[in-house]
Coordinates of C-alpha atoms in Angstrom, one line a residue:
A1 CA -93.6 44.3 -35.9
Q2 CA -89.9 44.9 -36.8
P3 CA -89.2 48.0 -39.0
M4 CA -88.1 47.3 -42.5
L5 CA -84.4 47.6 -43.1
R6 CA -83.1 49.5 -46.1
L7 CA -80.9 47.0 -47.8
R8 CA -79.0 47.4 -51.1
Y9 CA -77.3 44.5 -52.9
V10 CA -74.0 45.4 -54.7
F11 CA -72.2 43.1 -57.0
E12 CA -68.3 43.0 -56.9
G13 CA -66.9 41.6 -60.1
E14 CA -63.4 41.1 -58.8
Q15 CA -63.2 37.7 -57.0
G16 CA -61.8 37.6 -53.5
V17 CA -63.1 38.5 -50.0
S18 CA -60.8 41.5 -49.6
H19 CA -62.1 43.0 -52.8
A20 CA -65.6 42.5 -51.5
R21 CA -64.8 44.2 -48.2
N22 CA -63.2 47.1 -50.0
R23 CA -66.2 47.5 -52.2
A24 CA -68.4 47.5 -49.1
V25 CA -66.3 50.3 -47.7
A26 CA -66.6 52.3 -50.9
E27 CA -70.4 51.9 -51.0
A28 CA -71.0 52.6 -47.3
C29 CA -72.6 55.9 -46.2
G30 CA -72.5 55.6 -42.4
D31 CA -69.7 56.4 -40.0
I32 CA -69.2 52.8 -38.9
V33 CA -68.8 49.9 -41.4
C34 CA -69.9 46.4 -40.0
F35 CA -68.7 43.1 -41.5
L36 CA -70.3 39.7 -41.3
D37 CA -69.8 36.5 -43.3
D38 CA -72.7 34.9 -45.2
D39 CA -72.4 31.8 -43.0
S40 CA -72.2 33.7 -39.7
P41 CA -75.7 34.6 -38.4
P42 CA -75.6 37.1 -35.6
A43 CA -77.4 37.2 -32.3
A44 CA -80.5 39.4 -32.0
D45 CA -78.6 42.1 -30.0
W46 CA -75.4 41.8 -32.1
L47 CA -75.5 45.2 -33.7
D48 CA -76.3 47.1 -30.6
A49 CA -73.5 45.4 -28.7
L50 CA -70.9 45.8 -31.5
L51 CA -71.6 49.5 -32.0
Q52 CA -71.7 50.5 -28.3
P53 CA -67.8 50.8 -27.9
F54 CA -67.8 53.5 -30.7
D55 CA -69.4 55.9 -28.2
D56 CA -65.7 56.4 -27.3
P57 CA -64.1 58.5 -30.0
A58 CA -60.8 56.7 -29.4
V59 CA -62.2 53.4 -30.6
G60 CA -61.4 52.6 -34.2
C61 CA -62.4 48.9 -34.4
A62 CA -64.5 46.4 -32.5
G63 CA -65.2 42.7 -32.9
G64 CA -66.9 39.9 -31.0
P65 CA -66.9 36.1 -30.6
S66 CA -67.4 33.7 -33.5
I67 CA -68.8 30.5 -32.1
P68 CA -68.5 27.4 -34.4
D69 CA -71.9 25.9 -35.1
Y70 CA -71.4 22.3 -36.2
Q71 CA -75.2 21.9 -36.9
G72 CA -75.5 18.7 -35.0
A73 CA -72.6 16.9 -36.5
D74 CA -70.3 14.7 -34.4
V75 CA -67.1 16.8 -33.7
P76 CA -63.9 14.7 -33.6
A77 CA -62.1 14.6 -30.3
W78 CA -59.0 16.1 -31.9
L79 CA -61.0 19.2 -33.0
R80 CA -62.2 20.3 -29.5
G81 CA -59.2 22.4 -28.6
D82 CA -57.7 25.6 -30.1
L83 CA -57.9 24.1 -33.6
Q84 CA -61.5 25.3 -33.8
G85 CA -59.8 28.7 -34.6
L86 CA -58.9 27.2 -38.0
L87 CA -62.7 26.9 -38.6
S88 CA -63.3 30.6 -37.8
G89 CA -63.8 30.0 -34.1
Y90 CA -62.8 33.1 -32.1
G91 CA -63.3 34.0 -28.5
L92 CA -61.3 35.6 -25.6
P93 CA -61.6 35.1 -21.9
Y94 CA -62.9 38.6 -21.2
A95 CA -66.4 39.2 -19.6
A96 CA -66.6 42.8 -20.5
P97 CA -65.5 44.9 -23.6
T98 CA -61.7 45.0 -23.5
P99 CA -59.0 46.7 -25.6
V100 CA -56.8 44.2 -27.4
E101 CA -53.7 44.7 -29.5
R102 CA -51.8 41.3 -29.6
W103 CA -52.0 39.8 -33.0
E104 CA -53.6 36.5 -31.8
E105 CA -56.4 38.5 -30.0
L106 CA -57.4 40.8 -32.8
P107 CA -61.0 40.3 -34.2
L108 CA -62.0 38.5 -37.4
S109 CA -64.0 40.1 -40.2
C110 CA -66.9 37.6 -39.8
N111 CA -67.7 39.8 -36.8
M112 CA -66.1 43.2 -37.0
A113 CA -66.8 46.9 -37.2
I114 CA -64.5 49.7 -38.2
R115 CA -64.8 53.5 -38.4
R116 CA -65.1 54.4 -42.1
E117 CA -62.7 57.3 -41.8
L118 CA -59.9 55.0 -41.0
F119 CA -59.9 53.5 -44.5
A120 CA -59.0 56.9 -45.9
E121 CA -56.4 57.4 -43.2
L122 CA -54.8 53.9 -43.2
G123 CA -55.7 52.3 -46.5
S124 CA -58.0 49.5 -47.5
F125 CA -57.9 45.7 -46.9
R126 CA -54.8 44.1 -48.5
T127 CA -55.9 42.2 -51.6
D128 CA -52.9 39.9 -51.5
L129 CA -54.3 38.2 -48.4
D130 CA -57.4 36.3 -47.6
R131 CA -59.5 33.9 -49.7
R132 CA -59.8 34.2 -53.5
G133 CA -61.4 31.3 -55.3
D134 CA -59.6 28.1 -54.3
Q135 CA -56.8 30.2 -52.7
V136 CA -57.0 29.6 -49.0
L137 CA -55.0 32.6 -47.6
A138 CA -56.0 34.5 -44.5
A139 CA -55.2 37.4 -42.1
G140 CA -56.3 40.3 -44.2
D141 CA -58.8 41.2 -41.5
T142 CA -56.2 40.7 -38.7
E143 CA -53.7 42.8 -40.6
M144 CA -56.2 45.6 -40.9
A145 CA -57.0 45.5 -37.2
D146 CA -53.3 45.5 -36.4
R147 CA -52.8 48.6 -38.6
I148 CA -55.6 50.3 -36.7
A149 CA -54.0 49.5 -33.3
K150 CA -50.5 50.5 -34.4
A151 CA -51.9 53.9 -35.5
G152 CA -53.0 54.6 -31.9
W153 CA -56.7 53.7 -32.1
L154 CA -58.3 51.3 -29.7
V155 CA -59.4 47.9 -30.9
I156 CA -62.1 46.4 -28.6
Y157 CA -63.2 42.8 -28.0
V158 CA -66.9 42.8 -27.3
P159 CA -68.0 39.5 -25.7
G160 CA -71.7 40.4 -26.1
A161 CA -71.5 40.8 -29.9
R162 CA -71.9 37.2 -30.8
V163 CA -72.2 35.4 -34.2
H164 CA -72.4 31.7 -34.8
H165 CA -70.2 30.4 -37.7
L166 CA -71.9 27.6 -39.6
V167 CA -69.4 24.7 -40.2
P168 CA -70.5 22.0 -42.7
P169 CA -69.6 18.4 -41.9
Q170 CA -67.1 18.1 -44.8
R171 CA -64.8 20.6 -43.0
L172 CA -64.5 18.3 -39.9
T173 CA -61.6 16.4 -41.4
K174 CA -57.9 16.6 -40.9
A175 CA -57.4 17.1 -44.7
H176 CA -59.4 20.4 -44.4
V177 CA -57.5 21.5 -41.3
Y178 CA -54.2 20.8 -43.1
R179 CA -55.4 22.9 -46.1
I180 CA -56.3 25.8 -43.8
G181 CA -53.0 25.4 -41.9
R182 CA -51.0 25.5 -45.1
G183 CA -52.9 28.7 -46.1
L184 CA -52.0 30.3 -42.8
A185 CA -48.3 29.4 -43.3
E186 CA -48.4 31.0 -46.8
S187 CA -50.1 34.1 -45.4
H188 CA -47.4 34.5 -42.8
I189 CA -44.7 34.5 -45.5
I190 CA -46.6 37.2 -47.4
L191 CA -47.0 39.3 -44.2
T192 CA -43.3 39.0 -43.3
S193 CA -41.9 39.6 -46.8
G194 CA -39.9 42.7 -47.6
T195 CA -38.1 42.8 -44.3
G196 CA -34.6 42.7 -45.8
A197 CA -31.8 40.1 -45.2
L198 CA -31.7 40.7 -41.4
G199 CA -35.4 40.4 -41.2
V200 CA -35.4 37.1 -43.1
L201 CA -32.7 35.7 -40.8
R202 CA -34.7 36.9 -37.8
W203 CA -37.8 35.1 -39.1
F204 CA -35.8 31.9 -39.8
A205 CA -34.6 32.0 -36.2
S206 CA -38.1 32.7 -34.9
D207 CA -39.6 29.8 -37.0
G208 CA -36.9 27.4 -35.8
W209 CA -37.3 28.4 -32.2
Y210 CA -41.1 28.1 -32.3
A211 CA -41.0 24.7 -34.1
T212 CA -38.5 23.4 -31.5
R213 CA -40.8 24.6 -28.7
M214 CA -43.9 23.1 -30.2
G215 CA -42.0 19.8 -30.9
G216 CA -41.1 19.8 -27.2
R217 CA -44.7 20.1 -26.2
L218 CA -45.8 17.5 -28.8
L219 CA -43.7 14.6 -27.4
P220 CA -45.2 14.6 -23.9
A221 CA -48.7 14.9 -25.3
L222 CA -48.1 11.8 -27.4
L223 CA -46.6 9.9 -24.4
R224 CA -49.6 10.7 -22.2
R225 CA -52.0 9.9 -25.0
D226 CA -53.6 13.3 -24.8
P227 CA -56.6 13.3 -27.1
L228 CA -55.7 16.8 -28.1
W229 CA -52.2 15.9 -29.3
F230 CA -53.1 16.9 -32.8
D231 CA -53.6 20.5 -31.6
D232 CA -49.9 20.7 -30.6
Y233 CA -48.9 18.8 -33.8
M234 CA -50.7 21.3 -36.1
R235 CA -48.9 24.2 -34.3
F236 CA -45.6 22.5 -35.0
W237 CA -46.6 21.5 -38.6
M238 CA -47.7 25.0 -39.5
V239 CA -44.5 26.7 -38.3
A240 CA -42.4 24.0 -39.9
Q241 CA -44.2 24.7 -43.2
R242 CA -43.0 28.3 -43.1
I243 CA -39.3 27.4 -43.4
P244 CA -39.3 25.9 -46.9
L245 CA -41.9 28.5 -48.0
R246 CA -39.6 31.2 -46.8
V247 CA -36.6 29.7 -48.6
R248 CA -38.7 29.6 -51.8
S249 CA -39.8 33.1 -51.4
L250 CA -36.3 34.3 -50.7
L251 CA -34.9 32.5 -53.8
G252 CA -37.8 33.8 -55.9
S253 CA -37.2 37.4 -54.9
R254 CA -33.4 37.1 -55.7
A255 CA -34.2 35.6 -59.1
G256 CA -36.6 38.5 -59.8

């Protein structure tokens, strides 16, 4: 028989996933705080695998793969590429626990653990990012992991710490993917705000260069009728969305 777990339910009255995470940190008593989503059931050995890297005192954060579980639904051909990341899919090509620090490799909070002391040292999850009601923002978890890495702590990808992220059929539509993509573009504007005039110009140039690069990839994909052309198109579309959003943000800050 399995031992009974000591569980305690805590209600957080402030809506938003970042508020919920911060409440969990405030209530936690252990040295390591682990995070899951309510639709991300873990593998049987998940916790052991996720905690193992913390035997190294230099490790501040660890996270593992999030495998989309479509629950038997037919997955459209256009959704079988990297776009699964917009549905909380996450995985890296490492067979053993590996330090990561590039933004696109940092773990997601549906499968993440952080040393509790780091919240006192580095601050809590940003509440202007991530989902809140109908607001589809993101990257609060990635920003936290990035903060940890930049402070000199190791962030470890743990391939054996697996969760399966349940994806309902109504999310397997281009309309839903567009909605998530728009939220990611808005999140990027929030993350890169406050950089001054030179910073704004740099980001405009970066967005323009990346959109041009993605447009250059998209045309050959269309010509060869690649079934995953929509993958390249969404990359182009999300970056293109940033440009008017950045203009609006800049004009709003000047008006304020």
